[in-house]
Tab-separated table of C-alpha atoms in Angstrom:
chain	number	residue	atom	x	y	z
A	35	MET	CA	-15.657	-23.928	-0.005
A	36	ASP	CA	-12.229	-24.938	-0.623
A	37	PRO	CA	-9.585	-24.462	2.020
A	38	ASP	CA	-7.775	-21.677	0.060
A	39	SER	CA	-10.886	-19.817	-0.454
A	40	ARG	CA	-11.822	-20.221	3.183
A	41	ARG	CA	-8.564	-18.844	4.210
A	42	GLU	CA	-8.738	-15.801	2.192
A	43	MET	CA	-12.494	-15.078	3.656
A	44	ILE	CA	-11.203	-15.580	6.959
A	45	VAL	CA	-8.161	-13.057	6.638
A	46	ARG	CA	-10.648	-10.599	4.828
A	47	ALA	CA	-12.824	-10.532	8.081
A	48	ALA	CA	-9.733	-10.641	10.213
A	49	LEU	CA	-7.988	-7.423	8.789
A	50	PRO	CA	-10.179	-4.800	10.066
A	51	LEU	CA	-10.129	-6.179	13.467
A	52	VAL	CA	-6.363	-6.608	13.491
A	53	ILE	CA	-6.081	-2.994	12.464
A	54	GLU	CA	-8.368	-2.115	15.509
A	55	HIS	CA	-7.103	-4.640	18.073
A	56	GLY	CA	-3.679	-5.475	16.964
A	57	SER	CA	-2.346	-8.843	18.391
A	58	ALA	CA	-5.122	-8.662	21.025
A	59	VAL	CA	-7.845	-9.768	18.532
A	60	THR	CA	-9.363	-13.062	19.406
A	61	THR	CA	-10.370	-15.783	17.114
A	62	ARG	CA	-14.081	-15.758	18.371
A	63	GLN	CA	-14.109	-12.106	17.258
A	64	VAL	CA	-12.692	-13.374	13.691
A	65	ALA	CA	-15.183	-15.946	13.530
A	66	ARG	CA	-18.100	-13.597	14.298
A	67	ALA	CA	-16.933	-11.099	11.818
A	68	ALA	CA	-16.653	-14.051	9.231
A	69	ASP	CA	-19.928	-15.532	10.266
A	70	ILE	CA	-18.291	-18.970	10.703
A	71	GLY	CA	-17.914	-20.987	13.815
A	72	GLU	CA	-14.538	-20.423	15.524
A	73	GLY	CA	-13.448	-24.109	15.009
A	74	THR	CA	-13.661	-23.523	11.431
A	75	ILE	CA	-10.619	-20.933	11.787
A	76	PHE	CA	-8.416	-23.754	13.047
A	77	ARG	CA	-9.249	-26.087	10.200
A	78	VAL	CA	-7.404	-23.722	8.012
A	79	PHE	CA	-4.901	-22.340	10.512
A	80	ALA	CA	-2.901	-24.155	13.021
A	81	ASP	CA	-3.329	-20.937	15.418
A	82	LYS	CA	-3.931	-17.553	15.866
A	83	ALA	CA	-0.264	-16.479	15.135
A	84	GLU	CA	-0.433	-18.241	11.747
A	85	LEU	CA	-3.782	-16.356	11.081
A	86	LEU	CA	-1.838	-13.147	12.119
A	87	ASP	CA	1.049	-13.970	9.752
A	88	ALA	CA	-1.454	-14.270	6.975
A	89	CYS	CA	-2.880	-10.924	7.581
A	90	VAL	CA	0.331	-9.452	7.394
A	91	THR	CA	1.187	-11.291	4.194
A	92	GLU	CA	-2.152	-9.935	2.775
A	93	ALA	CA	-1.409	-6.515	4.026
A	94	LEU	CA	1.855	-6.093	2.378
A	95	SER	CA	0.767	-7.594	-0.977
A	96	PRO	CA	0.576	-4.994	-3.653
A	97	ASP	CA	-1.965	-6.797	-5.554
A	98	HIS	CA	-4.785	-4.668	-5.038
A	99	ALA	CA	-2.445	-1.528	-5.924
A	100	LEU	CA	-1.470	-3.142	-8.977
A	101	ALA	CA	-5.238	-3.707	-9.974
A	102	GLU	CA	-5.864	-0.057	-9.537
A	103	LEU	CA	-2.702	1.140	-11.235
A	104	ALA	CA	-3.967	-1.033	-14.272
A	105	LEU	CA	-7.182	0.935	-14.292
A	106	VAL	CA	-5.300	4.505	-14.736
A	107	SER	CA	-6.448	5.616	-18.282
A	108	MET	CA	-3.464	6.608	-20.234
A	109	ASP	CA	-5.686	9.090	-21.985
A	110	GLN	CA	-5.181	11.490	-19.261
A	111	PRO	CA	-2.436	13.956	-18.700
A	112	LEU	CA	0.515	12.834	-16.814
A	113	ALA	CA	-0.333	14.877	-13.739
A	114	ALA	CA	-3.848	13.307	-13.764
A	115	ARG	CA	-2.442	9.569	-14.042
A	116	LEU	CA	0.308	10.156	-11.535
A	117	THR	CA	-2.208	11.559	-8.965
A	118	GLU	CA	-4.536	8.360	-9.442
A	119	ALA	CA	-1.276	6.137	-9.075
A	120	ALA	CA	-0.058	7.967	-6.089
A	121	SER	CA	-3.561	7.564	-4.444
A	122	ALA	CA	-3.583	3.867	-5.066
A	123	LEU	CA	-0.144	3.282	-3.770
A	124	GLN	CA	-0.863	5.471	-0.776
A	125	ALA	CA	-4.030	3.524	0.143
A	126	HIS	CA	-1.979	0.540	0.109
A	127	LEU	CA	0.829	2.032	2.320
A	128	ASP	CA	-1.994	3.282	4.854
A	129	ARG	CA	-3.240	-0.424	4.895
A	130	VAL	CA	0.146	-1.703	5.520
A	131	GLY	CA	1.180	0.847	8.274
A	132	ALA	CA	-2.356	0.226	9.919
A	133	VAL	CA	-1.804	-3.593	10.253
A	134	LEU	CA	1.724	-3.326	11.160
A	135	GLY	CA	1.485	-0.468	13.425
A	136	ALA	CA	-1.670	-2.134	15.080
A	137	LEU	CA	0.792	-5.184	15.732
A	138	HIS	CA	3.685	-3.384	16.756
A	139	ALA	CA	1.514	-1.262	19.240
A	140	THR	CA	0.363	-4.561	21.072
A	141	GLY	CA	3.574	-6.507	21.020
A	142	GLY	CA	2.424	-8.609	18.206
A	143	ARG	CA	4.833	-10.909	16.057
A	144	GLY	CA	4.057	-13.736	13.894
A	145	ARG	CA	5.372	-16.987	13.880
A	146	SER	CA	7.707	-15.883	11.285
A	147	GLY	CA	9.323	-13.662	14.061
A	148	ARG	CA	8.576	-10.514	11.843
A	149	PRO	CA	7.834	-7.693	14.088
A	150	GLY	CA	4.693	-5.657	13.672
A	151	SER	CA	6.672	-2.594	13.100
A	152	PRO	CA	6.021	0.000	10.126
A	153	GLY	CA	9.463	1.180	9.744
A	154	GLY	CA	10.933	-0.055	6.225
A	155	THR	CA	8.362	-2.858	5.427
A	156	PRO	CA	6.142	-0.697	3.651
A	157	ASP	CA	8.652	0.798	1.477
A	158	ARG	CA	9.838	-2.742	0.473
A	159	ALA	CA	6.241	-3.953	-0.340
A	160	ALA	CA	5.162	-0.868	-2.358
A	161	GLY	CA	8.496	-0.478	-4.048
A	162	SER	CA	8.317	-4.154	-5.489
A	163	LEU	CA	9.279	-4.718	-8.945
A	164	PRO	CA	5.891	-5.304	-10.375
A	165	VAL	CA	4.628	-1.781	-8.964
A	166	ARG	CA	7.957	-0.051	-10.440
A	167	GLU	CA	6.892	-1.754	-13.743
A	168	ALA	CA	3.425	-0.434	-13.560
A	169	LEU	CA	4.740	3.229	-12.867
A	170	VAL	CA	6.976	2.853	-15.615
A	171	GLU	CA	4.118	2.280	-17.919
A	172	ILE	CA	2.530	5.245	-16.586
A	173	PHE	CA	5.313	7.495	-17.636
A	174	GLU	CA	5.967	5.556	-20.948
A	175	PRO	CA	3.928	7.896	-23.282
A	176	GLU	CA	6.067	10.818	-22.243
A	177	ARG	CA	9.419	8.970	-22.674
A	178	GLU	CA	10.474	11.275	-25.415
A	179	SER	CA	9.627	14.698	-23.493
A	180	LEU	CA	11.036	13.472	-20.281
A	181	ARG	CA	14.492	14.467	-18.672
A	182	LEU	CA	14.876	11.182	-17.281
A	183	SER	CA	13.887	7.606	-18.386
A	184	PRO	CA	10.341	6.327	-17.379
A	185	GLU	CA	12.520	3.648	-15.222
A	186	GLN	CA	14.476	6.541	-13.406
A	187	ALA	CA	11.232	8.638	-13.073
A	188	ALA	CA	9.197	5.590	-11.561
A	189	LEU	CA	12.082	5.167	-8.975
A	190	ILE	CA	12.372	8.730	-7.820
A	191	PHE	CA	8.486	9.160	-7.636
A	192	LEU	CA	8.337	6.013	-5.428
A	193	GLY	CA	11.051	7.688	-3.290
A	194	LEU	CA	9.010	10.880	-2.885
A	195	LEU	CA	5.729	8.963	-2.241
A	196	PHE	CA	7.197	6.666	0.606
A	197	ALA	CA	8.808	9.937	2.095
A	198	GLY	CA	6.217	12.542	1.665
A	199	THR	CA	2.698	11.418	1.697
A	200	GLY	CA	0.434	10.355	4.650
A	201	MET	CA	2.739	12.247	7.302
A	202	PRO	CA	1.596	15.140	9.357
A	203	PRO	CA	3.421	18.656	8.476
A	204	ALA	CA	6.323	19.485	10.524
A	205	GLY	CA	5.628	21.776	13.370
A	206	GLY	CA	1.932	21.013	13.163
A	207	GLY	CA	-0.529	21.378	10.472
A	208	SER	CA	-4.183	21.377	9.398
A	209	ALA	CA	-5.823	18.712	11.190
A	210	ASP	CA	-8.011	17.953	8.226
A	211	ALA	CA	-5.411	17.919	5.538
A	212	SER	CA	-6.452	14.956	3.583
A	213	PRO	CA	-4.292	12.175	1.934
A	214	GLN	CA	-5.693	13.135	-1.534
A	215	TRP	CA	-4.308	16.983	-0.999
A	216	GLY	CA	-0.764	15.468	-0.071
A	217	VAL	CA	-0.862	13.143	-3.125
A	218	ARG	CA	-1.832	16.098	-5.070
A	219	ASP	CA	1.021	18.292	-3.746
A	220	LEU	CA	3.534	15.687	-4.163
A	221	VAL	CA	2.712	15.237	-7.878
A	222	ASP	CA	2.993	18.954	-8.616
A	223	VAL	CA	6.436	19.049	-6.670
A	224	PHE	CA	7.737	16.006	-8.382
A	225	LEU	CA	6.527	17.595	-11.872
A	226	HIS	CA	7.352	21.104	-11.307
A	227	GLY	CA	9.702	21.268	-8.416
A	228	VAL	CA	9.696	23.809	-5.328
A	229	LEU	CA	10.820	26.907	-7.162
A	230	PRO	CA	8.547	28.915	-9.105
A	231	GLN	CA	10.929	29.109	-12.148
A	232	PRO	CA	13.657	26.370	-13.379
A	233	VAL	CA	16.941	27.137	-12.028
A	234	ARG	CA	20.082	26.030	-14.045
A	235	ILE	CA	22.743	24.249	-11.963
């Protein structure tokens, strides 16, 4: 196995452990999960801090979400397309939040000095240009019927997604409210607003 493939395999094995243990995860635990000797980790990573940095980089990468967005069928109605897209992006944000939150809770920082803080970074990661462009493509078939351009609609949709999903309802809500319900609710509000009938402003 070449070094890049070995790094990728180790990071994949380490990510669930980082979510569980934060910066307290040990290289012995990672080696056991990856079914390799502990020394193998240090052939591709200088130390644990570099491994944690690689885990953060992998968590922030929107590549998996982009692959999911590419699979959204354009034959569906816009609401269905947006629900699938929002679910893919929410899963990405959940993973980012889990990794950074675990590191933050355990006082972890990578060598880069990036704190494991969930504030702001998921926004930057999921709102990258490739993600916005993928969302524009989802809106594109409705370009002529939209009040806004697909580019503007994608930007607003991302903003609502960052602000509105994956958070518990204010004042306490149903403990079994699922992320999927939140995504559908967000898509409904995005497309139809919060009022029963349009109001001219």
